[in-house]
């Protein structure tokens, strides 16, 4: 046994990349403290995965197993930057791994983007998933049409949530406030619009297929959109285009179906680049430049034809990607919205910052399904273990962090505290026929984490 004990590593962010980094570090014999801004773990698995996709959330069982390791500790409700500085963590630990994800949204940069009734998908998703920072948002769904800009899996999630009936949603862990608002929604026409063609849409076939299984909504397509040019045909017959080819087949099956059978319609629209969001004080329509594709296969870009098109809608959801945010004390590339790195080693003006590493979306940008983060975190931890062979005797780690937080009166939540929140949420959920009803106020979470039982004590579920 090394006289300094195990390598001491702080991992910041408890989404998939943070947990996968912790798993790899524990396997290498390190002691891992996982620091999280919220009292609850799991990041986008809790606040990003759609409520009607419970299977995707099963990965939390693996994360819970990782958390049960004797060399692991969770410090929830601790914000990097305000509760503890990056440099303080560097003082206390042999290494710091930043896995803070991408919590903001990419901007479209068109006039009217900030009109009332124009929202980022990021905030809508966080709202229906009960994120404490978004629970008080209101979404006016009283119009009969909505436009979703972007054709990735987030856009599909938003579309499905707007398309499902209250009865379908009631059985999920959707937050009560969102269920109530969606049950009152008047939206009947949902336009899911991409700037490029069907061969370039970013959704995956599995998610697209689900749009054809909705009880209350059917898909409508413009026949001309499914006529492909030579470059698109080349993409679909290339092994790299396998997923797009599968999706294209699904679109063909949608097209073959009879129309006018269901209450709601999902209009899949292509080759429309958003140019402006217009309205008197609030959203009334979206103006698009009609585009055609130019360029080589896999490098085709949307090129305006000179024609415009308008879609009338009272609600717009901009679903054009997430974006990482800067943390004080860490380098940041504002253009990509990520932390510059070399195989996970954080770089400042091209040189590695000793002992600081990065993993997940804040490392490589907001792309890839949950499992992709595993390989990403493994690469980072490989670099870390190659650089830091031995623990340093001066690094106190966990004990020093706990006393620093106590001195600052930061109420850190440990994993047992989270388990109490988890049990309370499941209990409230089961009383309402749902798998869980998330606590959405940090104050409530802290009371429950400290041992108050549901229905007792001062906390209310508001
Ligand atoms: P995404 O997959 O990158 O899709 C972004 C969409 O926005 C694309 O259609 C893109 O079109 C479009 N876009 C970007 N900039 C635009 C602009 N200025 N004007 C018009 N359109 C623009 O992002 P995402 O949907 O946020 O998803 C992020 C990641 O999470 C993805 O890897 C996704 O698969 C994953 N995810 C997975 C699931 C699931 O497994 N069920 C659920 C949700 C998210 P271009 O291609 O033309 O740029």
GROMACS .gro file of C-alpha atoms and ligand atoms in nm:
model
  510
    1UNK     CA    1   0.000   0.000   0.000
    2UNK     CA    2   0.129   0.340  -0.091
    3UNK     CA    3   0.192   0.553   0.225
    4UNK     CA    4  -0.011   0.839   0.071
    5UNK     CA    5  -0.306   0.602   0.014
    6UNK     CA    6  -0.490   0.587  -0.316
    7UNK     CA    7  -0.483   0.851  -0.589
    8UNK     CA    8  -0.742   1.117  -0.494
    9UNK     CA    9  -0.952   1.249  -0.778
   10UNK     CA   10  -1.239   1.498  -0.783
   11UNK     CA   11  -1.484   1.450  -1.070
   12UNK     CA   12  -1.714   1.746  -1.134
   13UNK     CA   13  -2.055   1.665  -1.283
   14UNK     CA   14  -2.261   1.351  -1.215
   15UNK     CA   15  -2.405   1.283  -1.560
   16UNK     CA   16  -2.301   0.976  -1.760
   17UNK     CA   17  -1.950   1.101  -1.839
   18UNK     CA   18  -1.884   1.180  -1.471
   19UNK     CA   19  -2.001   0.835  -1.361
   20UNK     CA   20  -1.807   0.657  -1.637
   21UNK     CA   21  -1.494   0.852  -1.537
   22UNK     CA   22  -1.553   0.754  -1.173
   23UNK     CA   23  -1.597   0.389  -1.271
   24UNK     CA   24  -1.265   0.383  -1.460
   25UNK     CA   25  -1.084   0.560  -1.174
   26UNK     CA   26  -1.224   0.323  -0.909
   27UNK     CA   27  -1.117   0.025  -1.121
   28UNK     CA   28  -0.764   0.171  -1.119
   29UNK     CA   29  -0.765   0.190  -0.737
   30UNK     CA   30  -0.833   0.565  -0.701
   31UNK     CA   31  -1.054   0.738  -0.444
   32UNK     CA   32  -1.323   0.939  -0.622
   33UNK     CA   33  -1.529   1.234  -0.499
   34UNK     CA   34  -1.810   1.320  -0.740
   35UNK     CA   35  -1.916   1.684  -0.709
   36UNK     CA   36  -2.255   1.792  -0.842
   37UNK     CA   37  -2.427   2.132  -0.850
   38UNK     CA   38  -2.773   1.986  -0.772
   39UNK     CA   39  -2.866   1.766  -0.476
   40UNK     CA   40  -2.958   1.491  -0.726
   41UNK     CA   41  -2.719   1.289  -0.948
   42UNK     CA   42  -2.737   1.167  -1.311
   43UNK     CA   43  -2.740   1.495  -1.507
   44UNK     CA   44  -2.909   1.462  -1.845
   45UNK     CA   45  -3.034   1.110  -1.769
   46UNK     CA   46  -3.262   1.274  -1.512
   47UNK     CA   47  -3.320   1.610  -1.682
   48UNK     CA   48  -3.268   1.535  -2.052
   49UNK     CA   49  -3.401   1.186  -2.130
   50UNK     CA   50  -3.771   1.206  -2.219
   51UNK     CA   51  -4.015   1.086  -1.950
   52UNK     CA   52  -4.166   0.831  -2.191
   53UNK     CA   53  -3.824   0.666  -2.243
   54UNK     CA   54  -3.785   0.482  -1.910
   55UNK     CA   55  -3.551   0.219  -2.059
   56UNK     CA   56  -3.287   0.484  -2.127
   57UNK     CA   57  -3.297   0.572  -1.758
   58UNK     CA   58  -3.213   0.218  -1.648
   59UNK     CA   59  -2.846   0.312  -1.676
   60UNK     CA   60  -2.897   0.486  -1.339
   61UNK     CA   61  -2.890   0.140  -1.180
   62UNK     CA   62  -2.531   0.096  -1.307
   63UNK     CA   63  -2.443   0.443  -1.178
   64UNK     CA   64  -2.591   0.356  -0.837
   65UNK     CA   65  -2.373   0.046  -0.827
   66UNK     CA   66  -2.066   0.257  -0.904
   67UNK     CA   67  -2.168   0.491  -0.622
   68UNK     CA   68  -2.180   0.201  -0.375
   69UNK     CA   69  -1.801   0.151  -0.404
   70UNK     CA   70  -1.619   0.207  -0.075
   71UNK     CA   71  -1.376   0.452  -0.236
   72UNK     CA   72  -1.657   0.667  -0.383
   73UNK     CA   73  -1.830   0.970  -0.229
   74UNK     CA   74  -2.100   1.204  -0.368
   75UNK     CA   75  -2.102   1.574  -0.288
   76UNK     CA   76  -2.435   1.702  -0.423
   77UNK     CA   77  -2.552   2.065  -0.397
   78UNK     CA   78  -2.194   2.187  -0.443
   79UNK     CA   79  -2.123   2.435  -0.721
   80UNK     CA   80  -1.782   2.454  -0.880
   81UNK     CA   81  -1.679   2.819  -0.889
   82UNK     CA   82  -1.900   2.951  -0.607
   83UNK     CA   83  -1.881   2.680  -0.336
   84UNK     CA   84  -1.534   2.559  -0.426
   85UNK     CA   85  -1.289   2.699  -0.681
   86UNK     CA   86  -1.111   2.491  -0.943
   87UNK     CA   87  -0.775   2.590  -0.791
   88UNK     CA   88  -0.889   2.477  -0.446
   89UNK     CA   89  -0.977   2.135  -0.586
   90UNK     CA   90  -0.635   2.122  -0.753
   91UNK     CA   91  -0.478   2.189  -0.413
   92UNK     CA   92  -0.676   1.912  -0.243
   93UNK     CA   93  -0.671   1.640  -0.510
   94UNK     CA   94  -0.415   1.467  -0.730
   95UNK     CA   95  -0.639   1.540  -1.027
   96UNK     CA   96  -0.966   1.708  -1.121
   97UNK     CA   97  -1.188   1.574  -1.401
   98UNK     CA   98  -1.444   1.823  -1.532
   99UNK     CA   99  -1.754   1.650  -1.674
  100UNK     CA  100  -1.999   1.936  -1.643
  101UNK     CA  101  -2.185   1.875  -1.971
  102UNK     CA  102  -2.348   2.135  -2.194
  103UNK     CA  103  -2.633   2.305  -2.012
  104UNK     CA  104  -2.707   2.602  -2.240
  105UNK     CA  105  -2.851   2.613  -2.591
  106UNK     CA  106  -2.699   2.708  -2.925
  107UNK     CA  107  -2.841   3.029  -3.069
  108UNK     CA  108  -2.997   3.052  -3.415
  109UNK     CA  109  -2.892   3.413  -3.464
  110UNK     CA  110  -3.209   3.519  -3.652
  111UNK     CA  111  -3.434   3.822  -3.589
  112UNK     CA  112  -3.720   3.750  -3.349
  113UNK     CA  113  -3.541   3.461  -3.179
  114UNK     CA  114  -3.627   3.609  -2.837
  115UNK     CA  115  -3.993   3.697  -2.905
  116UNK     CA  116  -4.244   3.570  -2.650
  117UNK     CA  117  -4.347   3.222  -2.757
  118UNK     CA  118  -4.001   3.132  -2.893
  119UNK     CA  119  -3.822   2.894  -2.658
  120UNK     CA  120  -3.517   2.673  -2.672
  121UNK     CA  121  -3.590   2.302  -2.664
  122UNK     CA  122  -3.331   2.288  -2.385
  123UNK     CA  123  -3.556   2.488  -2.151
  124UNK     CA  124  -3.873   2.302  -2.251
  125UNK     CA  125  -3.705   1.965  -2.191
  126UNK     CA  126  -3.564   2.079  -1.854
  127UNK     CA  127  -3.911   2.209  -1.759
  128UNK     CA  128  -4.106   1.891  -1.837
  129UNK     CA  129  -3.833   1.691  -1.662
  130UNK     CA  130  -3.868   1.893  -1.340
  131UNK     CA  131  -3.530   2.068  -1.335
  132UNK     CA  132  -3.536   2.307  -1.036
  133UNK     CA  133  -3.401   2.599  -1.245
  134UNK     CA  134  -3.682   2.563  -1.500
  135UNK     CA  135  -3.988   2.453  -1.300
  136UNK     CA  136  -4.132   2.805  -1.293
  137UNK     CA  137  -4.119   2.860  -1.669
  138UNK     CA  138  -4.450   2.893  -1.847
  139UNK     CA  139  -4.515   2.774  -2.201
  140UNK     CA  140  -4.820   2.913  -2.373
  141UNK     CA  141  -4.963   2.620  -2.570
  142UNK     CA  142  -5.295   2.787  -2.648
  143UNK     CA  143  -5.230   2.827  -3.024
  144UNK     CA  144  -5.311   2.548  -3.268
  145UNK     CA  145  -4.968   2.523  -3.434
  146UNK     CA  146  -4.607   2.486  -3.319
  147UNK     CA  147  -4.281   2.489  -3.513
  148UNK     CA  148  -3.981   2.287  -3.398
  149UNK     CA  149  -3.655   2.400  -3.562
  150UNK     CA  150  -3.390   2.130  -3.602
  151UNK     CA  151  -3.417   1.758  -3.673
  152UNK     CA  152  -3.215   1.584  -3.404
  153UNK     CA  153  -3.338   1.346  -3.133
  154UNK     CA  154  -3.413   1.635  -2.898
  155UNK     CA  155  -3.648   1.781  -3.162
  156UNK     CA  156  -3.819   1.440  -3.186
  157UNK     CA  157  -3.856   1.424  -2.807
  158UNK     CA  158  -4.020   1.767  -2.801
  159UNK     CA  159  -4.245   1.667  -3.091
  160UNK     CA  160  -4.354   1.344  -2.919
  161UNK     CA  161  -4.427   1.521  -2.592
  162UNK     CA  162  -4.644   1.776  -2.775
  163UNK     CA  163  -4.818   1.493  -2.964
  164UNK     CA  164  -4.903   1.253  -2.684
  165UNK     CA  165  -5.228   1.258  -2.495
  166UNK     CA  166  -5.242   1.341  -2.124
  167UNK     CA  167  -5.337   0.977  -2.058
  168UNK     CA  168  -5.021   0.853  -2.230
  169UNK     CA  169  -4.803   1.101  -2.040
  170UNK     CA  170  -4.969   1.042  -1.703
  171UNK     CA  171  -4.799   0.702  -1.670
  172UNK     CA  172  -4.450   0.852  -1.706
  173UNK     CA  173  -4.232   1.045  -1.464
  174UNK     CA  174  -4.314   1.376  -1.637
  175UNK     CA  175  -4.337   1.655  -1.380
  176UNK     CA  176  -4.687   1.735  -1.254
  177UNK     CA  177  -4.670   2.100  -1.364
  178UNK     CA  178  -4.583   1.995  -1.721
  179UNK     CA  179  -4.850   1.726  -1.736
  180UNK     CA  180  -5.109   1.981  -1.632
  181UNK     CA  181  -4.998   2.233  -1.896
  182UNK     CA  182  -4.968   1.974  -2.174
  183UNK     CA  183  -5.312   1.832  -2.091
  184UNK     CA  184  -5.450   2.180  -2.167
  185UNK     CA  185  -5.248   2.220  -2.489
  186UNK     CA  186  -5.440   2.324  -2.801
  187UNK     CA  187  -5.157   2.241  -3.040
  188UNK     CA  188  -5.280   2.024  -3.327
  189UNK     CA  189  -5.023   2.092  -3.601
  190UNK     CA  190  -4.658   2.037  -3.522
  191UNK     CA  191  -4.407   2.133  -3.791
  192UNK     CA  192  -4.071   1.962  -3.744
  193UNK     CA  193  -3.844   2.154  -3.979
  194UNK     CA  194  -3.490   2.088  -4.105
  195UNK     CA  195  -3.266   2.314  -4.309
  196UNK     CA  196  -3.132   2.016  -4.508
  197UNK     CA  197  -3.297   1.707  -4.658
  198UNK     CA  198  -3.428   1.379  -4.515
  199UNK     CA  199  -3.092   1.208  -4.576
  200UNK     CA  200  -2.918   1.459  -4.347
  201UNK     CA  201  -3.163   1.465  -4.054
  202UNK     CA  202  -2.976   1.390  -3.730
  203UNK     CA  203  -3.246   1.179  -3.565
  204UNK     CA  204  -3.192   0.805  -3.523
  205UNK     CA  205  -3.424   0.549  -3.686
  206UNK     CA  206  -3.552   0.417  -3.353
  207UNK     CA  207  -3.668   0.763  -3.244
  208UNK     CA  208  -3.817   0.846  -3.586
  209UNK     CA  209  -4.011   0.518  -3.591
  210UNK     CA  210  -4.186   0.615  -3.267
  211UNK     CA  211  -4.357   0.905  -3.445
  212UNK     CA  212  -4.549   0.645  -3.642
  213UNK     CA  213  -4.679   0.476  -3.326
  214UNK     CA  214  -4.856   0.768  -3.164
  215UNK     CA  215  -5.221   0.719  -3.078
  216UNK     CA  216  -5.327   1.080  -3.134
  217UNK     CA  217  -5.092   1.201  -3.408
  218UNK     CA  218  -5.000   1.105  -3.764
  219UNK     CA  219  -4.707   1.212  -3.981
  220UNK     CA  220  -4.750   1.416  -4.301
  221UNK     CA  221  -4.479   1.461  -4.565
  222UNK     CA  222  -4.444   1.661  -4.885
  223UNK     CA  223  -4.385   1.403  -5.166
  224UNK     CA  224  -4.124   1.630  -5.333
  225UNK     CA  225  -3.910   1.617  -5.016
  226UNK     CA  226  -3.856   1.244  -5.062
  227UNK     CA  227  -3.714   1.280  -5.413
  228UNK     CA  228  -3.341   1.256  -5.361
  229UNK     CA  229  -3.054   1.398  -5.565
  230UNK     CA  230  -2.752   1.194  -5.669
  231UNK     CA  231  -2.537   1.307  -5.373
  232UNK     CA  232  -2.809   1.203  -5.125
  233UNK     CA  233  -2.848   0.865  -5.298
  234UNK     CA  234  -2.472   0.822  -5.266
  235UNK     CA  235  -2.490   0.901  -4.893
  236UNK     CA  236  -2.767   0.648  -4.831
  237UNK     CA  237  -2.586   0.368  -5.013
  238UNK     CA  238  -2.259   0.434  -4.827
  239UNK     CA  239  -2.196   0.240  -4.500
  240UNK     CA  240  -2.165   0.578  -4.320
  241UNK     CA  241  -2.521   0.655  -4.423
  242UNK     CA  242  -2.669   0.333  -4.286
  243UNK     CA  243  -2.869   0.500  -4.013
  244UNK     CA  244  -2.998   0.771  -4.251
  245UNK     CA  245  -3.096   0.498  -4.500
  246UNK     CA  246  -3.301   0.323  -4.229
  247UNK     CA  247  -3.469   0.651  -4.140
  248UNK     CA  248  -3.544   0.718  -4.506
  249UNK     CA  249  -3.722   0.383  -4.536
  250UNK     CA  250  -3.933   0.476  -4.235
  251UNK     CA  251  -4.025   0.808  -4.397
  252UNK     CA  252  -4.142   0.617  -4.704
  253UNK     CA  253  -4.370   0.402  -4.487
  254UNK     CA  254  -4.513   0.716  -4.326
  255UNK     CA  255  -4.580   0.860  -4.669
  256UNK     CA  256  -4.772   0.549  -4.774
  257UNK     CA  257  -5.021   0.581  -4.488
  258UNK     CA  258  -5.370   0.725  -4.521
  259UNK     CA  259  -5.400   1.082  -4.393
  260UNK     CA  260  -5.666   1.250  -4.181
  261UNK     CA  261  -5.713   0.965  -3.931
  262UNK     CA  262  -5.593   1.136  -3.611
  263UNK     CA  263  -5.646   1.456  -3.414
  264UNK     CA  264  -5.292   1.588  -3.448
  265UNK     CA  265  -5.054   1.610  -3.743
  266UNK     CA  266  -4.676   1.612  -3.738
  267UNK     CA  267  -4.558   1.784  -4.055
  268UNK     CA  268  -4.202   1.680  -4.139
  269UNK     CA  269  -4.059   1.962  -4.349
  270UNK     CA  270  -3.719   1.978  -4.517
  271UNK     CA  271  -3.489   2.223  -4.696
  272UNK     CA  272  -3.621   2.521  -4.500
  273UNK     CA  273  -3.361   2.738  -4.328
  274UNK     CA  274  -3.503   2.965  -4.053
  275UNK     CA  275  -3.453   3.331  -4.149
  276UNK     CA  276  -3.673   3.515  -3.897
  277UNK     CA  277  -3.933   3.463  -3.628
  278UNK     CA  278  -4.206   3.723  -3.666
  279UNK     CA  279  -4.501   3.860  -3.473
  280UNK     CA  280  -4.643   4.166  -3.298
  281UNK     CA  281  -4.496   4.128  -2.949
  282UNK     CA  282  -4.514   3.749  -2.968
  283UNK     CA  283  -4.457   3.472  -3.218
  284UNK     CA  284  -4.701   3.455  -3.508
  285UNK     CA  285  -4.496   3.293  -3.783
  286UNK     CA  286  -4.156   3.164  -3.887
  287UNK     CA  287  -4.004   3.280  -4.215
  288UNK     CA  288  -3.777   3.037  -4.398
  289UNK     CA  289  -3.542   3.053  -4.694
  290UNK     CA  290  -3.616   2.758  -4.919
  291UNK     CA  291  -3.291   2.571  -4.978
  292UNK     CA  292  -3.142   2.312  -5.204
  293UNK     CA  293  -2.842   2.099  -5.121
  294UNK     CA  294  -2.502   2.169  -5.272
  295UNK     CA  295  -2.169   1.997  -5.220
  296UNK     CA  296  -2.020   1.651  -5.211
  297UNK     CA  297  -2.188   1.356  -5.035
  298UNK     CA  298  -2.156   1.397  -4.655
  299UNK     CA  299  -2.057   1.762  -4.699
  300UNK     CA  300  -2.381   1.893  -4.846
  301UNK     CA  301  -2.492   2.233  -4.723
  302UNK     CA  302  -2.829   2.411  -4.738
  303UNK     CA  303  -2.806   2.677  -5.008
  304UNK     CA  304  -3.087   2.934  -5.040
  305UNK     CA  305  -3.280   2.917  -5.368
  306UNK     CA  306  -3.405   3.277  -5.334
  307UNK     CA  307  -3.760   3.166  -5.248
  308UNK     CA  308  -3.909   3.213  -4.902
  309UNK     CA  309  -4.181   3.029  -4.714
  310UNK     CA  310  -4.377   3.108  -4.397
  311UNK     CA  311  -4.532   2.878  -4.138
  312UNK     CA  312  -4.789   3.032  -3.904
  313UNK     CA  313  -4.743   2.924  -3.543
  314UNK     CA  314  -4.784   3.067  -3.193
  315UNK     CA  315  -4.509   2.852  -3.042
  316UNK     CA  316  -4.154   2.792  -3.161
  317UNK     CA  317  -3.907   2.546  -3.012
  318UNK     CA  318  -3.549   2.601  -3.125
  319UNK     CA  319  -3.385   2.259  -3.113
  320UNK     CA  320  -3.052   2.325  -3.279
  321UNK     CA  321  -2.822   2.179  -3.015
  322UNK     CA  322  -2.695   2.223  -2.661
  323UNK     CA  323  -2.395   2.436  -2.572
  324UNK     CA  324  -2.134   2.417  -2.294
  325UNK     CA  325  -2.086   2.709  -2.056
  326UNK     CA  326  -1.764   2.852  -1.917
  327UNK     CA  327  -1.651   2.775  -1.563
  328UNK     CA  328  -1.441   3.034  -1.386
  329UNK     CA  329  -1.084   2.916  -1.355
  330UNK     CA  330  -1.095   2.690  -1.663
  331UNK     CA  331  -1.005   2.764  -2.024
  332UNK     CA  332  -1.298   2.771  -2.266
  333UNK     CA  333  -1.337   2.788  -2.641
  334UNK     CA  334  -1.638   3.014  -2.693
  335UNK     CA  335  -1.666   2.915  -3.060
  336UNK     CA  336  -1.719   2.544  -2.993
  337UNK     CA  337  -1.866   2.586  -2.644
  338UNK     CA  338  -1.618   2.331  -2.506
  339UNK     CA  339  -1.295   2.311  -2.306
  340UNK     CA  340  -0.987   2.270  -2.528
  341UNK     CA  341  -0.812   1.938  -2.466
  342UNK     CA  342  -0.575   1.676  -2.596
  343UNK     CA  343  -0.713   1.327  -2.529
  344UNK     CA  344  -0.884   1.469  -2.220
  345UNK     CA  345  -0.592   1.678  -2.092
  346UNK     CA  346  -0.719   2.035  -2.051
  347UNK     CA  347  -0.515   2.278  -2.262
  348UNK     CA  348  -0.450   2.645  -2.192
  349UNK     CA  349  -0.294   2.831  -2.484
  350UNK     CA  350  -0.194   2.494  -2.624
  351UNK     CA  351  -0.020   2.357  -2.311
  352UNK     CA  352  -0.170   2.100  -2.068
  353UNK     CA  353  -0.292   2.240  -1.734
  354UNK     CA  354  -0.132   2.001  -1.480
  355UNK     CA  355  -0.381   1.776  -1.304
  356UNK     CA  356  -0.692   1.902  -1.488
  357UNK     CA  357  -0.889   1.680  -1.727
  358UNK     CA  358  -1.218   1.695  -1.911
  359UNK     CA  359  -1.478   1.438  -2.023
  360UNK     CA  360  -1.818   1.421  -2.194
  361UNK     CA  361  -2.005   1.699  -2.377
  362UNK     CA  362  -1.791   1.979  -2.228
  363UNK     CA  363  -1.492   1.797  -2.386
  364UNK     CA  364  -1.620   1.698  -2.730
  365UNK     CA  365  -1.937   1.904  -2.778
  366UNK     CA  366  -2.303   1.804  -2.739
  367UNK     CA  367  -2.330   1.489  -2.947
  368UNK     CA  368  -2.373   1.119  -2.904
  369UNK     CA  369  -2.609   0.898  -2.705
  370UNK     CA  370  -2.544   0.808  -2.339
  371UNK     CA  371  -2.310   0.514  -2.410
  372UNK     CA  372  -2.076   0.724  -2.626
  373UNK     CA  373  -1.966   0.899  -2.308
  374UNK     CA  374  -1.812   0.580  -2.177
  375UNK     CA  375  -1.540   0.566  -2.442
  376UNK     CA  376  -1.490   0.941  -2.406
  377UNK     CA  377  -1.436   0.915  -2.029
  378UNK     CA  378  -1.211   0.610  -2.067
  379UNK     CA  379  -0.983   0.806  -2.301
  380UNK     CA  380  -0.959   1.086  -2.043
  381UNK     CA  381  -0.884   0.853  -1.753
  382UNK     CA  382  -0.618   0.674  -1.958
  383UNK     CA  383  -0.443   1.009  -2.006
  384UNK     CA  384  -0.480   1.091  -1.635
  385UNK     CA  385  -0.335   0.758  -1.521
  386UNK     CA  386  -0.046   0.789  -1.767
  387UNK     CA  387   0.038   1.137  -1.628
  388UNK     CA  388  -0.014   1.081  -1.255
  389UNK     CA  389   0.144   0.755  -1.158
  390UNK     CA  390   0.168   0.812  -0.783
  391UNK     CA  391  -0.048   0.999  -0.529
  392UNK     CA  392   0.111   1.309  -0.384
  393UNK     CA  393   0.149   1.312  -0.002
  394UNK     CA  394   0.017   1.670   0.024
  395UNK     CA  395  -0.323   1.589  -0.125
  396UNK     CA  396  -0.577   1.545   0.154
  397UNK     CA  397  -0.885   1.502  -0.066
  398UNK     CA  398  -1.225   1.414   0.080
  399UNK     CA  399  -1.174   1.513   0.444
  400UNK     CA  400  -1.042   1.856   0.351
  401UNK     CA  401  -1.321   1.917   0.099
  402UNK     CA  402  -1.586   1.822   0.356
  403UNK     CA  403  -1.444   2.063   0.615
  404UNK     CA  404  -1.405   2.342   0.358
  405UNK     CA  405  -1.773   2.304   0.261
  406UNK     CA  406  -1.880   2.293   0.624
  407UNK     CA  407  -1.688   2.613   0.695
  408UNK     CA  408  -1.869   2.775   0.401
  409UNK     CA  409  -2.205   2.647   0.523
  410UNK     CA  410  -2.263   2.459   0.199
  411UNK     CA  411  -2.513   2.181   0.270
  412UNK     CA  412  -2.357   1.901   0.071
  413UNK     CA  413  -2.586   1.603   0.000
  414UNK     CA  414  -2.422   1.260   0.012
  415UNK     CA  415  -2.541   0.952  -0.179
  416UNK     CA  416  -2.757   0.838   0.112
  417UNK     CA  417  -2.922   1.181   0.105
  418UNK     CA  418  -2.996   1.127  -0.265
  419UNK     CA  419  -3.136   0.780  -0.187
  420UNK     CA  420  -3.381   0.942   0.054
  421UNK     CA  421  -3.488   1.186  -0.219
  422UNK     CA  422  -3.520   0.895  -0.461
  423UNK     CA  423  -3.739   0.698  -0.217
  424UNK     CA  424  -3.959   1.003  -0.152
  425UNK     CA  425  -4.006   1.065  -0.523
  426UNK     CA  426  -4.101   0.704  -0.588
  427UNK     CA  427  -4.345   0.708  -0.299
  428UNK     CA  428  -4.519   1.027  -0.416
  429UNK     CA  429  -4.519   0.887  -0.771
  430UNK     CA  430  -4.679   0.558  -0.666
  431UNK     CA  431  -4.955   0.747  -0.486
  432UNK     CA  432  -5.033   0.907  -0.825
  433UNK     CA  433  -4.989   0.601  -1.049
  434UNK     CA  434  -4.651   0.723  -1.177
  435UNK     CA  435  -4.304   0.568  -1.147
  436UNK     CA  436  -4.185   0.885  -0.971
  437UNK     CA  437  -4.284   1.242  -0.903
  438UNK     CA  438  -3.966   1.448  -0.899
  439UNK     CA  439  -3.905   1.700  -0.626
  440UNK     CA  440  -3.847   2.024  -0.813
  441UNK     CA  441  -3.743   2.259  -0.533
  442UNK     CA  442  -3.392   2.244  -0.394
  443UNK     CA  443  -3.525   2.342  -0.050
  444UNK     CA  444  -3.758   2.037  -0.052
  445UNK     CA  445  -3.474   1.813  -0.172
  446UNK     CA  446  -3.249   1.927   0.113
  447UNK     CA  447  -3.519   1.869   0.374
  448UNK     CA  448  -3.582   1.516   0.244
  449UNK     CA  449  -3.209   1.442   0.206
  450UNK     CA  450  -3.172   1.532   0.573
  451UNK     CA  451  -3.420   1.264   0.672
  452UNK     CA  452  -3.770   1.421   0.672
  453UNK     CA  453  -4.034   1.176   0.558
  454UNK     CA  454  -4.281   1.256   0.283
  455UNK     CA  455  -4.595   1.408   0.428
  456UNK     CA  456  -4.410   1.509   0.747
  457UNK     CA  457  -4.211   1.813   0.845
  458UNK     CA  458  -4.210   2.156   0.688
  459UNK     CA  459  -4.154   2.074   0.322
  460UNK     CA  460  -4.422   2.104   0.059
  461UNK     CA  461  -4.411   1.971  -0.293
  462UNK     CA  462  -4.445   2.300  -0.477
  463LIG     P1  463  -2.825   1.733  -3.297
  463LIG     O1  464  -2.844   1.587  -3.310
  463LIG     O2  465  -2.691   1.788  -3.321
  463LIG     O3  466  -2.931   1.804  -3.396
  463LIG     C1  467  -2.932   1.941  -3.414
  463LIG     C2  468  -3.024   1.979  -3.529
  463LIG     O4  469  -3.024   2.121  -3.538
  463LIG     C3  470  -2.979   1.928  -3.667
  463LIG     O5  471  -3.091   1.892  -3.742
  463LIG     C4  472  -2.909   2.050  -3.727
  463LIG     O6  473  -2.910   2.054  -3.867
  463LIG     C5  474  -2.997   2.160  -3.673
  463LIG     N1  475  -2.933   2.290  -3.673
  463LIG     C6  476  -2.816   2.328  -3.615
  463LIG     N2  477  -2.793   2.459  -3.635
  463LIG     C7  478  -2.897   2.505  -3.710
  463LIG     C8  479  -2.930   2.631  -3.763
  463LIG     N3  480  -2.853   2.738  -3.744
  463LIG     N4  481  -3.045   2.643  -3.834
  463LIG     C9  482  -3.125   2.536  -3.854
  463LIG     N5  483  -3.099   2.413  -3.805
  463LIG    C10  484  -2.986   2.398  -3.734
  463LIG     O7  485  -2.866   1.787  -3.151
  463LIG     P2  486  -2.976   1.744  -3.044
  463LIG     O8  487  -3.103   1.702  -3.107
  463LIG     O9  488  -2.976   1.853  -2.945
  463LIG    O10  489  -2.913   1.612  -2.976
  463LIG    C11  490  -2.789   1.615  -2.906
  463LIG    C12  491  -2.739   1.472  -2.885
  463LIG    O11  492  -2.820   1.406  -2.788
  463LIG    C13  493  -2.745   1.389  -3.010
  463LIG    O12  494  -2.633   1.305  -3.020
  463LIG    C14  495  -2.870   1.305  -2.989
  463LIG    O13  496  -2.872   1.182  -3.061
  463LIG    C15  497  -2.866   1.283  -2.841
  463LIG     N6  498  -3.001   1.251  -2.792
  463LIG    C16  499  -3.039   1.121  -2.794
  463LIG    C17  500  -3.166   1.087  -2.757
  463LIG    C18  501  -3.207   0.942  -2.761
  463LIG    O14  502  -3.122   0.855  -2.773
  463LIG     N7  503  -3.335   0.911  -2.755
  463LIG    C19  504  -3.258   1.184  -2.716
  463LIG    C20  505  -3.218   1.317  -2.716
  463LIG    C21  506  -3.088   1.349  -2.755
  463LIG     P3  507  -2.774   2.034  -3.952
  463LIG    O15  508  -2.750   1.887  -3.952
  463LIG    O16  509  -2.806   2.091  -4.084
  463LIG    O17  510  -2.665   2.109  -3.879
   0.00000   0.00000   0.00000
